[in-house]
Short mmCIF file of C-alpha atoms in Angstrom, two decimals:
data_model
loop_
_atom_site.label_atom_id
_atom_site.label_comp_id
_atom_site.label_asym_id
_atom_site.label_seq_id
_atom_site.Cartn_x
_atom_site.Cartn_y
_atom_site.Cartn_z
CA MET A 1 82.88 111.33 138.42
CA ARG A 2 81.78 112.28 135.04
CA HIS A 3 78.93 109.92 134.70
CA SER A 4 77.85 109.61 138.41
CA LEU A 5 75.63 112.42 139.88
CA LYS A 6 76.11 110.39 142.93
CA ALA A 7 80.33 111.30 142.80
CA ARG A 8 79.26 114.82 142.34
CA LEU A 9 77.39 115.31 144.81
CA VAL A 10 79.81 113.56 147.75
CA ALA A 11 82.64 115.56 145.63
CA LEU A 12 80.84 118.63 146.10
CA PHE A 13 79.78 118.13 149.70
CA LEU A 14 83.82 117.37 150.14
CA LEU A 15 84.72 120.68 149.10
CA LEU A 16 82.42 122.72 150.64
CA ALA A 17 83.60 120.84 153.67
CA PHE A 18 86.81 121.89 153.24
CA ALA A 19 86.15 125.48 151.93
CA LEU A 20 83.89 126.29 154.97
CA GLY A 21 86.36 124.49 157.31
CA GLY A 22 89.21 126.58 156.00
CA ALA A 23 87.63 130.12 155.88
CA PHE A 24 86.24 129.45 159.39
CA MET A 25 89.62 128.59 161.01
CA PHE A 26 91.44 131.85 158.78
CA GLY A 27 89.03 134.39 159.77
CA MET A 28 89.01 133.16 163.66
CA GLN A 29 92.15 133.50 163.54
CA LYS A 30 92.72 136.61 162.36
CA ALA A 31 90.15 137.83 164.10
CA LEU A 32 91.23 136.37 167.82
CA GLY A 33 94.90 136.40 166.95
CA ILE A 34 95.15 140.32 166.37
CA GLY A 35 92.95 140.87 169.34
CA TRP A 36 94.78 138.49 171.75
CA ARG A 37 98.62 139.97 171.05
CA ASP A 38 97.75 143.29 171.64
CA ALA A 39 96.11 142.20 174.89
CA ALA A 40 98.58 139.75 176.08
CA ARG A 41 101.44 141.89 175.05
CA PRO A 42 101.77 143.54 178.29
CA LEU A 43 101.28 140.13 180.50
CA VAL A 44 104.22 138.46 178.44
CA SER A 45 106.54 141.16 178.47
CA ASP A 46 106.12 141.41 182.75
CA TYR A 47 106.16 137.67 182.88
CA VAL A 48 109.40 137.92 180.83
CA ASP A 49 111.36 140.54 182.81
CA ARG A 50 110.45 138.39 185.83
CA LEU A 51 111.69 135.12 184.49
CA ALA A 52 114.73 137.40 183.50
CA ALA A 53 115.66 138.59 186.94
CA ASP A 54 115.09 134.83 188.29
CA LEU A 55 118.13 133.58 186.34
CA GLY A 56 120.59 136.92 187.73
CA SER A 57 123.74 138.47 186.18
CA PRO A 58 125.34 137.05 185.39
CA PRO A 59 122.58 134.69 184.22
CA SER A 60 122.65 131.27 186.52
CA VAL A 61 122.66 128.26 184.69
CA ASP A 62 121.70 126.03 187.16
CA ARG A 63 118.88 128.31 187.25
CA ALA A 64 117.75 128.34 184.10
CA ARG A 65 117.78 124.37 183.74
CA ALA A 66 115.47 124.42 186.80
CA LEU A 67 113.74 126.88 184.87
CA THR A 68 112.97 124.94 181.86
CA GLY A 69 112.75 121.76 183.59
CA ARG A 70 109.07 123.29 185.60
CA LEU A 71 107.81 125.46 182.57
CA PRO A 72 106.92 124.40 179.00
CA ILE A 73 110.06 127.04 177.86
CA THR A 74 113.31 127.28 176.28
CA VAL A 75 116.10 129.35 177.22
CA ARG A 76 118.92 130.42 175.19
CA ILE A 77 121.86 132.63 176.89
CA GLU A 78 124.91 134.53 174.93
CA GLY A 79 127.51 136.42 176.25
CA PRO A 80 130.90 137.01 177.62
CA GLN A 81 130.77 134.68 180.53
CA VAL A 82 127.81 131.92 179.77
CA GLN A 83 126.96 130.36 176.14
CA TRP A 84 124.30 127.98 177.12
CA GLU A 85 121.02 126.45 175.30
CA SER A 86 118.24 124.38 176.98
CA HIS A 87 117.46 123.04 173.91
CA PRO A 88 119.92 122.50 170.85
CA THR A 89 119.28 122.61 167.59
CA THR A 90 118.78 119.40 166.53
CA THR A 91 115.41 119.13 164.76
CA GLU A 92 114.91 118.28 161.09
CA ASP A 93 113.52 121.94 160.38
CA GLY A 94 116.84 123.82 162.09
CA ARG A 95 115.05 124.89 165.15
CA ALA A 96 114.89 123.99 168.83
CA HIS A 97 111.72 125.95 169.87
CA ASP A 98 109.47 128.19 168.80
CA ARG A 99 111.09 131.48 167.34
CA TRP A 100 108.40 134.00 168.72
CA ALA A 101 110.71 135.76 170.30
CA ARG A 102 111.55 137.49 166.85
CA ASP A 103 108.90 139.41 167.64
CA ASP A 104 110.21 142.88 168.30
CA GLY A 105 112.07 141.52 171.07
CA LEU A 106 109.36 140.87 173.40
CA LEU A 107 110.78 137.87 174.86
CA VAL A 108 114.27 138.94 174.70
CA ARG A 109 116.05 140.52 177.40
CA THR A 110 119.73 141.89 177.67
CA SER A 111 121.09 141.61 181.78
CA ALA A 112 123.16 144.20 183.04
CA ASP A 113 126.59 142.45 182.31
CA GLY A 114 125.80 142.31 178.85
CA HIS A 115 124.34 138.57 178.45
CA ARG A 116 121.29 138.43 176.14
CA ILE A 117 118.80 136.12 177.37
CA ALA A 118 116.08 134.49 174.61
CA PHE A 119 113.39 132.71 175.97
CA GLY A 120 110.61 130.84 173.74
CA LEU A 121 108.05 128.45 173.87
CA ASN A 122 109.18 124.10 173.86
CA VAL A 123 107.21 122.51 171.23
CA GLN A 124 108.76 119.13 171.58
CA PRO A 125 106.20 117.94 173.91
CA TRP A 126 103.45 119.10 171.09
CA ARG A 127 105.69 117.22 168.58
CA GLU A 128 103.77 114.19 168.21
CA ARG A 129 100.04 115.64 168.54
CA PRO A 130 99.64 117.18 165.60
CA ARG A 131 100.30 113.65 164.03
CA ILE A 132 97.68 112.17 166.44
CA TRP A 133 95.20 115.46 165.29
CA ALA A 134 96.12 114.18 161.55
CA TRP A 135 95.37 110.92 161.88
CA SER A 136 92.12 111.87 163.80
CA THR A 137 90.99 114.27 160.92
CA LEU A 138 91.96 112.02 158.13
CA ALA A 139 89.06 109.46 159.92
CA THR A 140 87.14 111.75 160.54
CA LEU A 141 86.84 112.90 157.40
CA LEU A 142 86.67 109.39 155.79
CA LEU A 143 83.60 108.84 158.38
CA LEU A 144 82.10 112.32 156.82
CA THR A 145 82.47 111.22 153.93
CA TRP A 146 81.02 107.79 153.89
CA VAL A 147 78.17 109.03 156.06
CA ALA A 148 77.29 111.93 153.05
CA TYR A 149 77.86 109.02 149.93
CA LYS A 150 75.19 107.11 151.86
CA PHE A 151 73.08 109.75 152.67
CA VAL A 152 73.38 110.90 148.80
CA ARG A 153 72.59 107.08 147.99
CA ARG A 154 69.54 106.89 150.18
CA LEU A 155 68.45 110.47 148.79
CA LEU A 156 68.80 109.25 144.92
CA ARG A 157 67.55 106.10 145.22
CA PRO A 158 64.35 106.85 143.50
CA LEU A 159 66.44 107.52 140.41
CA ASP A 160 68.14 103.83 140.61
CA ASP A 161 63.98 102.76 140.64
CA ILE A 162 63.20 104.77 137.89
CA ARG A 163 66.28 103.39 135.88
CA ALA A 164 65.41 100.04 136.41
CA GLY A 165 61.71 100.35 135.64
CA ALA A 166 62.47 102.14 132.57
CA GLN A 167 64.68 99.21 131.36
CA ARG A 168 61.93 96.53 132.20
CA PHE A 169 59.13 99.26 130.25
CA GLY A 170 61.99 99.02 127.21
CA ARG A 171 62.05 94.94 127.65
CA GLY A 172 58.04 95.15 127.22
CA GLU A 173 57.93 94.19 130.92
CA PHE A 174 54.84 96.54 132.40
CA THR A 175 53.55 94.00 135.50
CA GLN A 176 56.13 95.70 137.84
CA ALA A 177 55.81 99.51 138.39
CA ILE A 178 57.82 101.79 139.73
CA PRO A 179 57.93 101.74 143.61
CA VAL A 180 57.09 105.36 145.04
CA ARG A 181 59.15 105.94 147.75
CA ARG A 182 58.75 110.19 148.68
CA ASN A 183 56.40 112.57 147.69
CA ASP A 184 59.58 114.98 146.69
CA GLU A 185 59.83 115.45 142.70
CA LEU A 186 61.42 112.39 142.47
CA GLY A 187 58.83 110.70 143.89
CA GLU A 188 56.23 112.56 140.96
CA LEU A 189 58.86 111.67 138.58
CA ALA A 190 58.15 107.97 139.20
CA GLU A 191 54.74 108.11 139.19
CA ASP A 192 54.65 109.97 135.67
CA VAL A 193 56.61 107.32 134.37
CA ASN A 194 54.50 104.83 135.94
CA THR A 195 51.92 106.53 134.20
CA MET A 196 53.61 106.40 131.09
CA ALA A 197 53.83 102.99 130.82
CA ARG A 198 50.29 101.95 131.74
CA SER A 199 49.59 104.38 128.76
CA ILE A 200 51.88 102.22 126.48
CA HIS A 201 51.34 99.22 128.15
CA GLN A 202 47.54 99.98 127.06
CA MET A 203 48.26 101.04 123.50
CA LEU A 204 50.11 97.74 122.65
CA GLU A 205 47.85 95.65 123.98
CA ALA A 206 45.28 97.41 121.88
CA LYS A 207 47.65 97.06 118.71
CA ARG A 208 47.98 92.72 119.89
CA ALA A 209 44.25 92.37 120.30
CA LEU A 210 43.74 94.01 116.94
CA LEU A 211 46.08 92.13 115.01
CA LEU A 212 44.91 88.81 116.52
CA ALA A 213 41.02 89.48 116.19
CA ILE A 214 42.38 90.81 112.15
CA SER A 215 44.34 87.08 111.92
CA HIS A 216 41.41 85.14 113.45
CA GLU A 217 38.89 86.74 111.41
CA LEU A 218 41.28 86.93 108.11
CA ARG A 219 41.45 82.87 108.08
CA SER A 220 37.85 81.59 107.49
CA PRO A 221 37.72 83.57 103.98
CA LEU A 222 40.95 82.38 103.09
CA THR A 223 40.12 79.22 103.50
CA ARG A 224 37.08 79.88 101.09
CA ALA A 225 38.87 81.76 98.27
CA ARG A 226 41.45 79.23 98.28
CA LEU A 227 38.62 76.17 97.77
CA HIS A 228 37.11 78.23 95.15
CA VAL A 229 40.35 79.01 93.32
CA GLU A 230 40.90 75.11 93.97
CA LEU A 231 37.84 74.77 91.93
CA LEU A 232 39.07 76.35 88.99
CA PRO A 233 40.01 74.41 85.84
CA GLU A 234 43.34 73.27 85.74
CA GLY A 235 43.77 73.50 81.98
CA GLY A 236 44.46 76.56 79.59
CA GLU A 237 44.57 80.37 80.24
CA ALA A 238 42.80 80.04 83.23
CA SER A 239 45.33 77.57 85.19
CA VAL A 240 47.82 80.49 85.22
CA ARG A 241 45.62 82.95 86.94
CA ARG A 242 44.80 79.98 89.03
CA GLU A 243 48.17 78.89 90.33
CA ALA A 244 49.35 82.83 90.92
CA LEU A 245 46.14 83.12 92.70
CA LEU A 246 47.33 80.30 94.83
CA ARG A 247 50.57 81.17 95.54
CA GLU A 248 49.17 84.40 97.00
CA LEU A 249 46.62 83.50 99.33
CA GLN A 250 49.32 80.25 100.36
CA GLU A 251 51.27 84.13 101.30
CA MET A 252 48.66 85.42 103.23
CA ALA A 253 47.75 83.01 104.88
CA ASP A 254 51.27 82.25 105.76
CA LEU A 255 51.19 86.21 106.79
CA VAL A 256 48.53 85.19 109.23
CA THR A 257 49.78 82.38 110.71
CA GLU A 258 53.04 84.35 111.63
CA LEU A 259 51.02 86.90 113.01
CA LEU A 260 49.52 84.83 115.28
CA GLU A 261 52.72 82.88 115.94
CA SER A 262 54.40 86.17 116.74
CA GLU A 263 51.95 87.47 119.34
CA ARG A 264 51.63 84.39 120.93
CA LEU A 265 55.09 84.03 121.66
CA GLY A 266 55.59 87.65 122.47
CA GLN A 267 52.75 87.98 125.20
CA GLY A 268 54.82 84.54 126.53
CA HIS A 269 51.90 82.92 126.65
CA ALA A 270 52.96 79.60 124.56
CA ALA A 271 54.34 76.94 126.05
CA LEU A 272 57.11 75.20 124.69
CA GLN A 273 57.22 71.70 124.07
CA ARG A 274 60.74 70.85 124.70
CA GLU A 275 62.31 67.33 124.38
CA PRO A 276 66.50 66.35 122.97
CA ALA A 277 66.70 67.56 119.90
CA ASP A 278 69.75 67.43 117.78
CA LEU A 279 69.95 70.96 116.20
CA GLY A 280 71.91 69.62 112.92
CA GLU A 281 69.71 67.23 111.94
CA LEU A 282 66.55 69.78 112.01
CA VAL A 283 68.88 72.12 110.23
CA ARG A 284 69.29 68.78 107.53
CA GLU A 285 65.14 68.41 107.63
CA VAL A 286 64.29 72.13 106.64
CA ALA A 287 67.39 73.50 104.39
CA ASN A 288 66.98 72.35 100.88
CA ASP A 289 69.47 72.29 98.15
CA GLY A 290 70.19 75.83 97.56
CA VAL A 291 72.27 76.28 100.63
CA THR A 292 75.78 75.33 101.99
CA LEU A 293 75.71 73.22 105.41
CA GLU A 294 78.92 72.79 107.82
CA ILE A 295 77.46 70.77 110.61
CA ALA A 296 80.20 70.17 113.25
CA PRO A 297 80.00 66.60 114.19
CA ASP A 298 80.58 67.22 118.34
CA VAL A 299 77.48 69.10 118.65
CA PRO A 300 75.60 68.36 121.87
CA ARG A 301 71.89 67.83 121.71
CA LEU A 302 69.38 70.56 123.25
CA GLU A 303 66.34 70.74 124.61
CA LEU A 304 64.39 72.24 121.85
CA ASP A 305 60.69 73.04 120.67
CA ARG A 306 61.51 70.93 117.28
CA ALA A 307 58.27 72.79 115.33
CA ARG A 308 59.50 76.19 116.61
CA VAL A 309 63.28 75.92 116.00
CA ARG A 310 62.07 74.40 112.32
CA LEU A 311 60.50 77.20 111.71
CA LEU A 312 63.52 79.84 113.03
CA VAL A 313 65.66 77.80 110.45
CA ARG A 314 63.07 77.67 107.61
CA ASN A 315 62.41 81.76 108.22
CA LEU A 316 66.50 82.46 108.40
CA VAL A 317 67.49 80.13 105.10
CA ASP A 318 64.40 81.93 103.19
CA ASN A 319 65.76 85.18 104.10
CA ALA A 320 68.83 84.26 103.05
CA LEU A 321 67.73 82.76 99.71
CA ARG A 322 65.64 85.60 99.28
CA HIS A 323 68.33 88.67 99.86
CA GLY A 324 71.84 86.46 98.80
CA ALA A 325 73.96 86.37 95.96
CA ALA A 326 73.04 84.39 92.72
CA ALA A 327 76.13 83.27 92.47
CA GLN A 328 77.08 82.03 95.67
CA ALA A 329 74.70 80.15 97.75
CA PRO A 330 73.98 80.86 101.52
CA THR A 331 75.69 79.10 104.33
CA VAL A 332 74.24 77.29 107.50
CA ARG A 333 76.29 76.28 110.13
CA VAL A 334 76.12 74.25 113.51
CA ALA A 335 79.07 74.51 115.86
CA ARG A 336 80.20 74.19 119.21
CA GLU A 337 81.64 76.93 121.12
CA ALA A 338 84.69 76.65 123.64
CA ASP A 339 81.88 77.53 126.47
CA GLY A 340 79.44 75.05 125.77
CA SER A 341 77.13 77.01 123.52
CA VAL A 342 75.79 76.21 120.19
CA VAL A 343 75.98 78.30 117.57
CA LEU A 344 73.46 78.09 114.46
CA GLY A 345 74.77 80.79 111.92
CA VAL A 346 73.15 81.72 108.64
CA ARG A 347 75.01 84.07 105.95
CA ASP A 348 74.43 85.30 102.92
CA PHE A 349 76.74 86.97 100.35
CA GLY A 350 74.31 89.56 99.15
CA PRO A 351 74.94 93.36 99.92
CA GLY A 352 74.25 93.89 103.13
CA VAL A 353 73.16 96.81 104.99
CA ASP A 354 74.01 99.59 106.83
CA GLU A 355 75.34 99.33 110.48
CA GLY A 356 72.96 101.78 111.41
CA VAL A 357 69.87 99.58 111.06
CA LEU A 358 71.27 96.44 112.24
CA SER A 359 69.55 96.53 115.54
CA GLN A 360 65.82 96.74 113.59
CA LEU A 361 66.31 94.64 111.51
CA ALA A 362 64.31 91.71 113.56
CA GLU A 363 61.57 94.40 114.47
CA PRO A 364 58.18 93.87 113.29
CA PHE A 365 57.06 94.87 109.45
CA TYR A 366 60.62 96.45 109.14
CA ARG A 367 62.56 96.51 105.80
CA PRO A 368 65.64 99.18 106.16
CA ASP A 369 65.68 99.93 101.86
CA ALA A 370 64.77 99.13 98.57
CA SER A 371 67.09 96.10 98.21
CA ARG A 372 64.26 94.42 100.85
CA GLU A 373 61.62 95.67 99.46
CA ARG A 374 58.06 94.37 99.01
CA GLY A 375 59.01 92.84 95.82
CA THR A 376 61.75 91.17 96.81
CA GLY A 377 59.19 89.11 98.95
CA GLY A 378 58.34 88.74 102.84
CA VAL A 379 56.88 91.62 104.64
CA GLY A 380 59.21 91.81 107.69
CA LEU A 381 58.22 89.36 109.93
CA GLY A 382 60.63 86.66 109.44
CA LEU A 383 63.88 87.85 111.36
CA TYR A 384 61.23 89.24 114.05
CA LEU A 385 59.74 85.99 114.67
CA SER A 386 62.68 84.01 114.49
CA ARG A 387 64.13 86.47 117.23
CA LEU A 388 61.10 85.41 119.12
CA VAL A 389 62.12 82.04 118.81
CA ALA A 390 65.35 82.35 119.55
CA GLN A 391 64.55 84.06 122.97
CA ALA A 392 61.86 81.59 123.83
CA HIS A 393 64.45 79.04 124.14
CA GLY A 394 67.06 81.73 126.08
CA ALA A 395 69.14 81.86 123.04
CA ALA A 396 70.87 85.05 122.58
CA PHE A 397 69.98 86.37 118.53
CA THR A 398 72.96 88.64 116.50
CA VAL A 399 72.68 89.86 113.34
CA ARG A 400 75.97 91.23 111.78
CA ASN A 401 77.36 92.31 108.55
CA ALA A 402 79.48 89.68 107.43
CA HIS A 403 81.22 91.57 104.26
CA PRO A 404 80.24 90.72 101.99
CA GLY A 405 76.62 89.68 103.37
CA LEU A 406 74.40 89.40 106.51
CA GLU A 407 74.95 87.24 108.49
CA VAL A 408 72.50 86.37 111.65
CA LEU A 409 73.45 83.79 114.90
CA VAL A 410 71.56 82.04 117.27
CA ARG A 411 73.27 81.44 120.47
CA PHE A 412 72.02 78.39 122.64
CA PRO A 413 73.09 78.58 126.04
CA ALA A 414 74.90 75.08 127.16
CA PRO A 415 72.97 72.29 128.04
#
């Protein structure tokens, strides 16, 4: 109820229905009941006089029995000669008939010989009828509730469309717009969200196009610069500068490659070259002597793109070596889970990060604090590119604090 607008609207509808129905019934009962009582009093009084006269004096039990058999009334006679009641008090509420005879003696008469005759309305024939009405009312109420729910659900269907569209846009899927079903306020809201999504999509496309253009244009001058640096003499003081320049140029070239690969994977344009592969063997090929390997022997072969999975493992291992503790080597493990999935885990034993920034670590160019700044190497694309490779393979990518250190888990689905 707290989190559902539909449930609150249906509850409001039911409360209003009960309140309106109760107020109407109470008001009509008061309005008509008082007037009916005043108008019917002389008629009822005259009719009771005639019934009492028909019973005679002393009252005849046979006549009273015939009268109650013919009319839906009750009769009770109390006096010196006759003690008789047509409907003895046997009901669970202790009443045999409706005692509105107590109203100022309207239905009570005293015969000439001192017998007290009390008339009432026999409610026994209608005793089962309230149950029928109760069940009928409950069925009608449930039907009205179902109709109200369907109406509210249809009325608020654009909100479901807007929520689904917002989730698609959040995942970067802009191909399917939110359907505009009506011309009311919700329809205008859906159209506004579509307009906003188109603007965001255009900005993202412009950013991707700019990154691709810059990356492509940087490749040629980087290649020429590397050739010029390699022509520098290898001996003497110039060799130190030569090696430093080569490292910086290689880092720039790696950055350009990562930018191009991330944009291709992010757009879904890169077709994976899948083939059966042993994930444990790929890890052994990439991981160097600075890490601890824990590879289970029962890991099944998976359909993988070997080149991109090597890139994923290399980025995760480099990230663990860069930010891990010097006293303890990072751990790379490959294991098979109980559900058949295969998990690749890379853990360092460094300081870790704050819990609040875990969800942002795999975003492009994100560096949370000084412990993972530019001076330690990297520009914030390694985890992002690894996440794209994992998602392209249908794997789940999770980053968590391992206390101590940071652990990245890549869960490949069962083959």
